[in-house]
Short mmCIF file of C-alpha atoms in Angstrom, two decimals:
data_model
loop_
_atom_site.label_atom_id
_atom_site.label_comp_id
_atom_site.label_asym_id
_atom_site.label_seq_id
_atom_site.Cartn_x
_atom_site.Cartn_y
_atom_site.Cartn_z
CA MET A 1 -2.69 -7.01 24.50
CA ILE A 2 -4.40 -4.53 27.03
CA ALA A 3 -1.11 -3.20 28.09
CA ARG A 4 0.41 -2.54 24.01
CA SER A 5 -3.40 -0.68 23.25
CA ARG A 6 -2.42 1.54 26.24
CA GLN A 7 1.66 1.95 24.72
CA VAL A 8 0.33 2.46 21.79
CA ALA A 9 -2.47 5.19 22.35
CA LEU A 10 0.16 7.20 24.38
CA ALA A 11 2.25 7.28 21.42
CA LEU A 12 -0.23 8.33 19.01
CA THR A 13 -1.70 11.16 21.12
CA ALA A 14 2.18 12.93 20.87
CA VAL A 15 2.29 12.48 17.21
CA LEU A 16 -1.18 13.28 15.80
CA ALA A 17 -0.06 16.73 15.58
CA ALA A 18 3.21 16.35 14.48
CA GLY A 19 2.35 14.06 11.56
CA ALA A 20 -0.47 16.43 10.84
CA ALA A 21 1.95 18.94 10.55
CA CYS A 22 4.26 17.11 8.84
CA GLN A 23 1.52 16.18 5.93
CA ALA A 24 0.23 19.54 6.16
CA ASP A 25 3.72 21.03 4.47
CA ARG A 26 3.67 17.90 2.23
CA HIS A 27 0.04 18.78 0.81
CA GLU A 28 0.44 22.77 0.70
CA ALA A 29 3.91 22.36 -1.20
CA PRO A 30 3.81 24.57 -4.75
CA GLY A 31 3.13 23.06 -7.92
CA ARG A 32 0.39 20.06 -6.03
CA PRO A 33 -2.89 20.76 -6.92
CA ALA A 34 -5.73 20.84 -4.60
CA PRO A 35 -8.05 17.94 -4.67
CA SER A 36 -11.43 18.81 -5.26
CA ALA A 37 -12.56 17.09 -2.12
CA THR A 38 -10.71 19.74 -0.08
CA ALA A 39 -13.13 22.10 -0.55
CA SER A 40 -16.09 20.61 1.17
CA GLY A 41 -13.47 19.24 4.04
CA GLY A 42 -13.61 15.99 3.02
CA PHE A 43 -9.99 14.07 1.77
CA THR A 44 -9.37 11.92 -1.48
CA LEU A 45 -7.00 9.07 -0.52
CA VAL A 46 -4.99 6.82 -3.48
CA ALA A 47 -3.37 3.10 -2.59
CA SER A 48 -1.64 0.86 -5.34
CA GLY A 49 0.43 -2.32 -4.97
CA ASP A 50 3.53 -3.63 -4.58
CA VAL A 51 6.43 -2.67 -5.30
CA LEU A 52 8.95 -5.03 -6.49
CA PRO A 53 12.47 -4.48 -8.05
CA HIS A 54 13.42 -7.36 -9.77
CA SER A 55 16.79 -7.34 -11.27
CA SER A 56 15.99 -6.27 -14.53
CA ILE A 57 14.16 -3.71 -12.64
CA ILE A 58 16.85 -2.52 -10.91
CA ASP A 59 18.78 -2.12 -14.07
CA ARG A 60 16.39 -0.38 -15.77
CA ALA A 61 16.94 2.45 -12.93
CA ARG A 62 20.13 2.74 -13.35
CA PHE A 63 19.69 3.33 -17.37
CA ASP A 64 17.41 5.54 -16.83
CA ALA A 65 20.30 7.31 -14.29
CA GLY A 66 22.56 7.46 -17.13
CA GLY A 67 24.32 5.24 -15.55
CA ARG A 68 25.65 7.10 -12.15
CA GLY A 69 23.27 5.69 -9.47
CA TYR A 70 19.52 5.05 -9.59
CA ASP A 71 16.56 6.80 -11.25
CA PHE A 72 12.99 5.50 -10.46
CA ARG A 73 11.44 8.45 -11.31
CA PRO A 74 10.56 7.86 -15.49
CA MET A 75 9.07 4.21 -13.61
CA LEU A 76 6.28 5.99 -12.04
CA ALA A 77 5.24 9.18 -13.98
CA GLY A 78 2.80 7.69 -15.86
CA VAL A 79 0.81 7.38 -12.55
CA LYS A 80 1.90 10.46 -11.02
CA PRO A 81 -1.00 12.65 -12.13
CA LEU A 82 -3.09 10.46 -9.92
CA VAL A 83 -1.11 9.71 -7.04
CA THR A 84 -0.28 14.50 -7.09
CA ARG A 85 -4.05 15.04 -7.41
CA ALA A 86 -4.81 13.32 -4.09
CA ASP A 87 -5.06 14.67 -0.22
CA LEU A 88 -3.26 11.33 0.65
CA ALA A 89 -1.15 8.38 -1.72
CA LEU A 90 -0.43 5.23 -0.03
CA CYS A 91 2.05 2.71 -1.82
CA HIS A 92 3.60 -0.92 -0.37
CA MET A 93 7.04 -0.75 -0.43
CA GLU A 94 7.48 -5.14 -0.38
CA THR A 95 11.54 -5.26 -0.32
CA VAL A 96 13.83 -4.18 1.78
CA TYR A 97 17.20 -1.38 0.73
CA GLY A 98 20.67 -2.83 0.26
CA GLU A 99 23.98 -0.37 0.26
CA ASN A 100 27.12 0.54 -1.61
CA GLY A 101 25.58 -1.31 -4.46
CA ASN A 102 25.00 -4.62 -3.72
CA TYR A 103 21.58 -5.13 -4.71
CA THR A 104 19.77 -7.98 -5.53
CA GLY A 105 16.78 -9.24 -7.16
CA TYR A 106 14.79 -12.68 -6.69
CA PRO A 107 14.56 -14.65 -4.61
CA ALA A 108 16.06 -12.24 -1.26
CA PHE A 109 15.54 -8.50 -2.48
CA LYS A 110 18.15 -5.88 -1.92
CA SER A 111 16.83 -2.70 -3.75
CA PRO A 112 18.47 0.34 -4.48
CA PRO A 113 17.35 3.03 -1.99
CA GLU A 114 16.42 5.31 -4.40
CA VAL A 115 13.16 4.07 -4.67
CA ALA A 116 12.15 6.02 -1.99
CA ALA A 117 12.77 9.78 -3.57
CA GLY A 118 11.49 7.75 -6.57
CA LEU A 119 8.31 6.92 -4.81
CA ALA A 120 8.62 10.85 -3.23
CA ALA A 121 8.86 12.95 -6.06
CA THR A 122 5.14 10.46 -7.69
CA GLY A 123 3.78 12.09 -4.91
CA TYR A 124 3.50 9.18 -2.36
CA ASP A 125 3.14 10.33 1.41
CA GLY A 126 3.83 7.24 2.98
CA CYS A 127 4.02 3.05 1.99
CA SER A 128 3.27 0.27 4.33
CA THR A 129 6.60 -2.24 4.71
CA ALA A 130 5.42 -5.28 6.27
CA SER A 131 5.69 -8.09 3.77
CA ASN A 132 6.56 -11.49 3.78
CA HIS A 133 10.02 -9.53 2.17
CA SER A 134 10.65 -8.02 4.76
CA LEU A 135 13.35 -10.00 6.84
CA ASP A 136 15.12 -11.01 3.68
CA ASP A 137 18.22 -8.71 4.97
CA GLY A 138 17.56 -9.18 8.67
CA ALA A 139 17.41 -5.81 10.85
CA ASP A 140 19.83 -4.28 8.90
CA GLY A 141 17.46 -4.22 5.71
CA ILE A 142 14.81 -2.73 7.84
CA ARG A 143 17.37 0.07 9.47
CA ARG A 144 18.53 0.88 5.99
CA THR A 145 14.85 1.20 3.86
CA LEU A 146 12.80 3.27 7.16
CA ASP A 147 16.81 5.15 7.11
CA ALA A 148 15.70 6.03 3.13
CA LEU A 149 12.29 6.82 3.54
CA ASP A 150 12.52 8.92 6.01
CA ARG A 151 15.41 11.03 4.00
CA ALA A 152 12.50 10.85 1.18
CA GLY A 153 10.20 12.42 3.49
CA VAL A 154 8.15 9.21 3.19
CA ARG A 155 6.07 7.95 6.02
CA HIS A 156 6.01 4.47 6.98
CA ALA A 157 4.02 2.08 8.41
CA GLY A 158 4.14 -2.27 9.48
CA SER A 159 8.39 -2.18 10.37
CA ALA A 160 10.23 -0.94 12.92
CA ARG A 161 13.99 -0.17 13.78
CA THR A 162 13.09 0.30 17.52
CA GLU A 163 10.30 -0.94 20.50
CA ALA A 164 9.29 2.47 20.86
CA GLU A 165 8.85 2.89 17.08
CA ALA A 166 6.96 -0.10 16.39
CA ARG A 167 4.23 1.14 19.23
CA THR A 168 4.21 4.29 17.80
CA VAL A 169 1.30 4.57 15.30
CA THR A 170 1.69 6.14 11.27
CA VAL A 171 -0.68 9.20 11.34
CA LEU A 172 -0.63 10.88 8.31
CA ARG A 173 -2.78 14.37 7.04
CA ALA A 174 -5.39 14.00 4.69
CA GLY A 175 -7.24 17.14 4.19
CA ARG A 176 -8.70 18.02 8.00
CA ALA A 177 -8.35 14.28 8.83
CA GLN A 178 -6.24 12.19 10.79
CA VAL A 179 -5.39 9.24 9.18
CA ALA A 180 -3.52 5.91 10.68
CA HIS A 181 -2.08 3.58 8.77
CA LEU A 182 -1.53 0.15 10.41
CA ALA A 183 0.00 -2.65 8.70
CA TYR A 184 0.70 -6.04 8.35
CA THR A 185 2.13 -9.33 6.80
CA TYR A 186 1.03 -12.99 6.88
CA GLY A 187 4.93 -13.67 7.16
CA THR A 188 8.68 -13.44 6.49
CA ASN A 189 9.40 -16.76 4.06
CA GLY A 190 10.38 -18.42 6.80
CA TYR A 191 13.32 -15.86 7.95
CA PRO A 192 12.31 -15.86 11.93
CA LEU A 193 12.38 -12.44 13.74
CA PRO A 194 15.87 -10.87 14.84
CA ALA A 195 17.19 -12.01 18.14
CA GLY A 196 15.21 -10.04 20.84
CA ARG A 197 13.14 -7.64 17.83
CA PRO A 198 9.83 -9.49 18.11
CA TRP A 199 8.18 -6.29 17.21
CA ALA A 200 10.37 -6.15 13.86
CA VAL A 201 7.81 -6.76 11.52
CA ASN A 202 4.04 -6.54 12.35
CA GLN A 203 2.52 -10.08 11.56
CA ILE A 204 -1.01 -10.38 11.19
CA ASP A 205 -3.19 -11.67 14.24
CA GLU A 206 -6.57 -10.32 14.62
CA GLY A 207 -6.95 -9.37 18.12
CA ARG A 208 -3.37 -7.04 17.66
CA ILE A 209 -5.04 -5.70 14.30
CA LEU A 210 -7.97 -4.58 16.61
CA ALA A 211 -5.71 -3.26 19.94
CA ASP A 212 -3.89 -1.27 17.05
CA ALA A 213 -7.11 -0.09 15.41
CA GLY A 214 -8.98 0.98 18.87
CA ALA A 215 -6.02 2.61 20.47
CA ALA A 216 -5.42 4.93 17.28
CA ARG A 217 -9.39 6.04 17.03
CA ARG A 218 -9.35 6.39 20.87
CA ALA A 219 -6.20 8.63 20.45
CA GLY A 220 -8.22 10.90 18.37
CA ALA A 221 -7.99 9.07 14.36
CA ASP A 222 -10.42 10.45 12.34
CA VAL A 223 -10.18 7.13 9.46
CA VAL A 224 -8.22 3.70 10.03
CA VAL A 225 -6.47 2.30 7.21
CA VAL A 226 -4.94 -1.15 7.57
CA SER A 227 -3.30 -3.01 4.97
CA LEU A 228 -2.71 -6.29 5.04
CA HIS A 229 -0.09 -8.41 2.85
CA TRP A 230 -1.61 -11.50 2.73
CA GLY A 231 -3.65 -14.63 0.10
CA THR A 232 -2.56 -16.45 -2.24
CA GLU A 233 -0.21 -15.78 -4.76
CA TRP A 234 -1.63 -16.21 -8.40
CA GLN A 235 -4.86 -16.41 -7.38
CA ASP A 236 -7.93 -14.38 -9.22
CA GLU A 237 -9.99 -14.99 -5.99
CA PRO A 238 -9.66 -14.32 -2.51
CA ASP A 239 -8.87 -17.27 -0.43
CA ARG A 240 -10.77 -18.10 2.37
CA GLN A 241 -8.78 -16.85 5.00
CA GLN A 242 -8.87 -13.26 3.43
CA LEU A 243 -12.58 -13.66 3.43
CA THR A 244 -13.03 -14.46 6.97
CA LEU A 245 -9.78 -11.91 8.38
CA ALA A 246 -12.43 -8.46 6.09
CA ARG A 247 -15.62 -10.21 7.60
CA SER A 248 -13.86 -9.92 11.35
CA LEU A 249 -12.29 -6.77 11.15
CA THR A 250 -15.09 -4.98 9.03
CA ALA A 251 -17.20 -5.78 11.76
CA ALA A 252 -15.78 -4.53 14.83
CA ARG A 253 -16.28 -1.57 16.60
CA THR A 254 -14.77 1.05 18.30
CA GLY A 255 -17.45 2.39 20.84
CA ASP A 256 -19.94 3.98 17.76
CA ARG A 257 -17.62 3.23 14.76
CA PRO A 258 -16.67 0.50 13.11
CA ALA A 259 -12.96 -0.27 14.23
CA VAL A 260 -11.57 0.00 10.58
CA ASP A 261 -12.69 1.93 7.84
CA LEU A 262 -10.41 1.02 4.85
CA ILE A 263 -8.49 -2.67 4.05
CA LEU A 264 -6.10 -2.43 1.09
CA GLY A 265 -4.78 -5.64 0.44
CA THR A 266 -1.40 -6.60 -1.29
CA HIS A 267 1.05 -9.80 -2.05
CA ALA A 268 -0.95 -11.81 -4.32
CA HIS A 269 0.87 -10.62 -7.92
CA VAL A 270 -2.62 -10.54 -9.44
CA PRO A 271 -5.58 -7.88 -9.40
CA GLN A 272 -7.91 -9.45 -7.02
CA ALA A 273 -11.94 -7.61 -5.82
CA TYR A 274 -12.56 -4.92 -4.39
CA GLU A 275 -15.74 -5.69 -2.25
CA LYS A 276 -17.82 -3.66 0.45
CA VAL A 277 -17.99 -5.93 3.78
CA ASN A 278 -19.77 -4.98 6.68
CA GLY A 279 -20.31 -1.06 5.36
CA THR A 280 -16.46 -1.00 4.81
CA TRP A 281 -14.47 -0.80 1.16
CA VAL A 282 -12.16 -4.00 1.21
CA ILE A 283 -9.24 -4.06 -1.31
CA TYR A 284 -8.02 -8.32 -1.53
CA GLY A 285 -5.42 -7.32 -4.03
CA MET A 286 -3.91 -4.48 -5.67
CA GLY A 287 -1.44 -6.49 -7.97
CA ASP A 288 2.37 -5.40 -8.35
CA GLN A 289 2.54 -1.71 -9.43
CA ILE A 290 6.49 -2.32 -10.25
CA ALA A 291 8.12 -5.93 -11.15
CA GLY A 292 10.05 -7.80 -13.30
CA GLN A 293 8.62 -10.24 -15.72
CA MET A 294 6.97 -12.77 -13.27
CA PHE A 295 6.74 -16.58 -13.52
CA ASN A 296 3.90 -18.21 -11.78
CA HIS A 297 4.17 -21.74 -10.13
CA ALA A 298 4.32 -23.16 -13.20
CA GLY A 299 7.15 -22.14 -14.73
CA GLY A 300 5.79 -19.92 -17.60
CA PRO A 301 5.40 -16.09 -17.49
CA ASP A 302 2.79 -15.08 -16.52
CA PRO A 303 1.40 -11.47 -17.52
CA ARG A 304 -0.83 -10.71 -14.52
CA GLY A 305 2.44 -10.35 -12.59
CA ASN A 306 2.55 -6.57 -14.11
CA GLN A 307 -1.34 -5.88 -14.08
CA SER A 308 -2.68 -3.78 -10.99
CA THR A 309 -4.87 -1.09 -9.97
CA LEU A 310 -5.28 1.98 -8.18
CA GLY A 311 -7.53 2.11 -6.05
CA ARG A 312 -9.23 5.75 -5.09
CA PHE A 313 -11.45 6.86 -2.18
CA THR A 314 -13.01 9.98 -1.55
CA PHE A 315 -13.93 10.36 2.22
CA ALA A 316 -16.23 12.90 3.77
CA PRO A 317 -16.92 14.19 6.90
CA PRO A 318 -19.18 12.92 9.51
CA LYS A 319 -22.71 14.45 9.21
CA SER A 320 -22.51 14.83 13.11
CA PRO A 321 -19.81 15.10 15.83
CA GLY A 322 -18.12 11.58 16.60
CA GLY A 323 -19.49 9.80 13.73
CA ARG A 324 -17.91 8.16 10.89
CA TRP A 325 -15.70 9.45 7.20
CA GLU A 326 -17.54 7.90 5.04
CA VAL A 327 -16.17 6.79 1.82
CA THR A 328 -19.00 9.20 -0.80
CA LYS A 329 -17.19 7.64 -4.36
CA ALA A 330 -14.92 4.69 -4.48
CA GLU A 331 -12.84 4.29 -7.49
CA PHE A 332 -9.78 2.23 -9.15
CA VAL A 333 -8.10 2.51 -12.41
CA PRO A 334 -6.38 -0.23 -14.29
CA GLN A 335 -3.03 -0.17 -14.55
CA LEU A 336 -0.13 -2.26 -16.28
CA PHE A 337 3.78 -2.59 -15.97
CA ASP A 338 5.27 -1.99 -19.48
CA ILE A 339 8.16 -4.30 -18.63
CA ASP A 340 9.76 -3.70 -22.20
CA ALA A 341 9.72 0.15 -21.62
CA GLY A 342 10.45 -0.29 -18.09
CA ARG A 343 6.83 1.91 -17.09
CA VAL A 344 3.84 1.84 -15.47
CA VAL A 345 1.38 2.41 -17.89
CA ASN A 346 -2.75 3.60 -16.56
CA LEU A 347 -4.71 1.83 -18.46
CA ASN A 348 -7.44 4.16 -19.69
CA GLN A 349 -4.85 6.79 -21.27
CA ALA A 350 -3.69 3.97 -22.89
CA LEU A 351 -6.86 3.13 -24.83
CA GLY A 352 -6.85 3.00 -28.86
CA GLN A 353 -3.06 1.77 -28.73
CA GLY A 354 -4.11 -1.60 -29.60
CA ALA A 355 -6.84 -4.42 -28.77
CA ASP A 356 -4.19 -5.98 -26.36
CA VAL A 357 -4.39 -2.97 -24.16
CA THR A 358 -8.23 -2.96 -24.42
CA GLY A 359 -7.99 -6.70 -23.53
CA VAL A 360 -6.21 -6.22 -20.36
CA ARG A 361 -7.99 -3.47 -18.95
CA ASP A 362 -11.49 -5.67 -19.48
CA ARG A 363 -9.97 -8.35 -17.49
CA ILE A 364 -8.55 -6.31 -14.59
CA ARG A 365 -12.03 -4.67 -14.84
CA ASP A 366 -14.20 -8.27 -14.37
CA VAL A 367 -11.53 -9.50 -11.60
CA VAL A 368 -12.46 -6.17 -9.95
CA PHE A 369 -16.29 -6.53 -9.97
CA SER A 370 -16.45 -10.28 -9.66
CA ARG A 371 -17.37 -10.22 -5.81
CA GLY A 372 -20.29 -7.76 -6.94
CA ALA A 373 -18.52 -4.28 -6.18
CA ALA A 374 -20.38 -2.34 -8.90
CA GLU A 375 -23.96 -2.47 -7.18
CA ASP A 376 -21.92 -1.23 -4.20
CA GLY A 377 -21.07 1.66 -6.20
CA LEU A 378 -16.77 1.16 -7.26
CA VAL A 379 -16.42 3.03 -10.45
CA MET A 380 -13.56 2.24 -13.09
CA GLY A 381 -11.80 5.70 -13.08
CA GLU A 382 -9.39 7.89 -14.95
#
């Protein structure tokens, strides 16, 4: 672990300036609104859940493209205003990409690479790519996915094409802060790591996560964000592993600062609670942002599988040099993927369109607040 930490620190030092310049170009592009937090030296980060294109989603993207290629931009148009207003926007790309029309849904996913262009057009700056589906098409699937994200200008963390890439921490610029993004998964559905590539997908290991986080911090990262693909599918409540790991990661420190500043959870298919643990915000599960009709373990259609939240956190700069960037405002926005329309819906913007919309919004709200986050200042955003 010590050797890897030194390698990570050296790699991070080399990419801090380059990553900052790249992200500054994206956020200063014409047409992107200037976030209010930037004026005070802080920044706003948004994060959303699993992008999981089933066959029906692929078909919808082809329809939206008029039968020529695949267009995922209309699906995400409903959240574009939220995403583009943030200084930094992170998504979770759960599946890998296929090629030449060889695209599949469940159980072994191969998605059209046009997903990457849709995420970029929506305003996402980076995606976690470590999931239980990261090896659905072996090393080739990882390569195609990361190549497509690179072409679209979307950064990525959690899987790698080369050992050098696996040792390099993803750093993104948010206002004047350097944000390190780390990502890990509980497993890969029984698929073994490719021969000679034990570094291809980051696996959840407390020691490794803390070593990577510490190396990133020591090399100059102001904020460390960790994406975790974890938990028990179809369970609203976080499981024991989530609770235990969240406590351990948020209790760890690098020097005078916490090792981790924010944890973003995916995988469970349903929205889970937000909670402030040891002074650090944890989203146990954001739910599926994009997915076809979902069926739970009992075999029945489960509408919770198309419900999710978008987390939004406003960070303020340290009050003294070397201090922690503090979250001064924590929000969540309830979302629904309308499987009939093939669109992500901001439920707060859809209120008044029927009791069902209000009921879904309220159910998500109750789950999000189920571990006392309201008492720690979490609010529902617009």
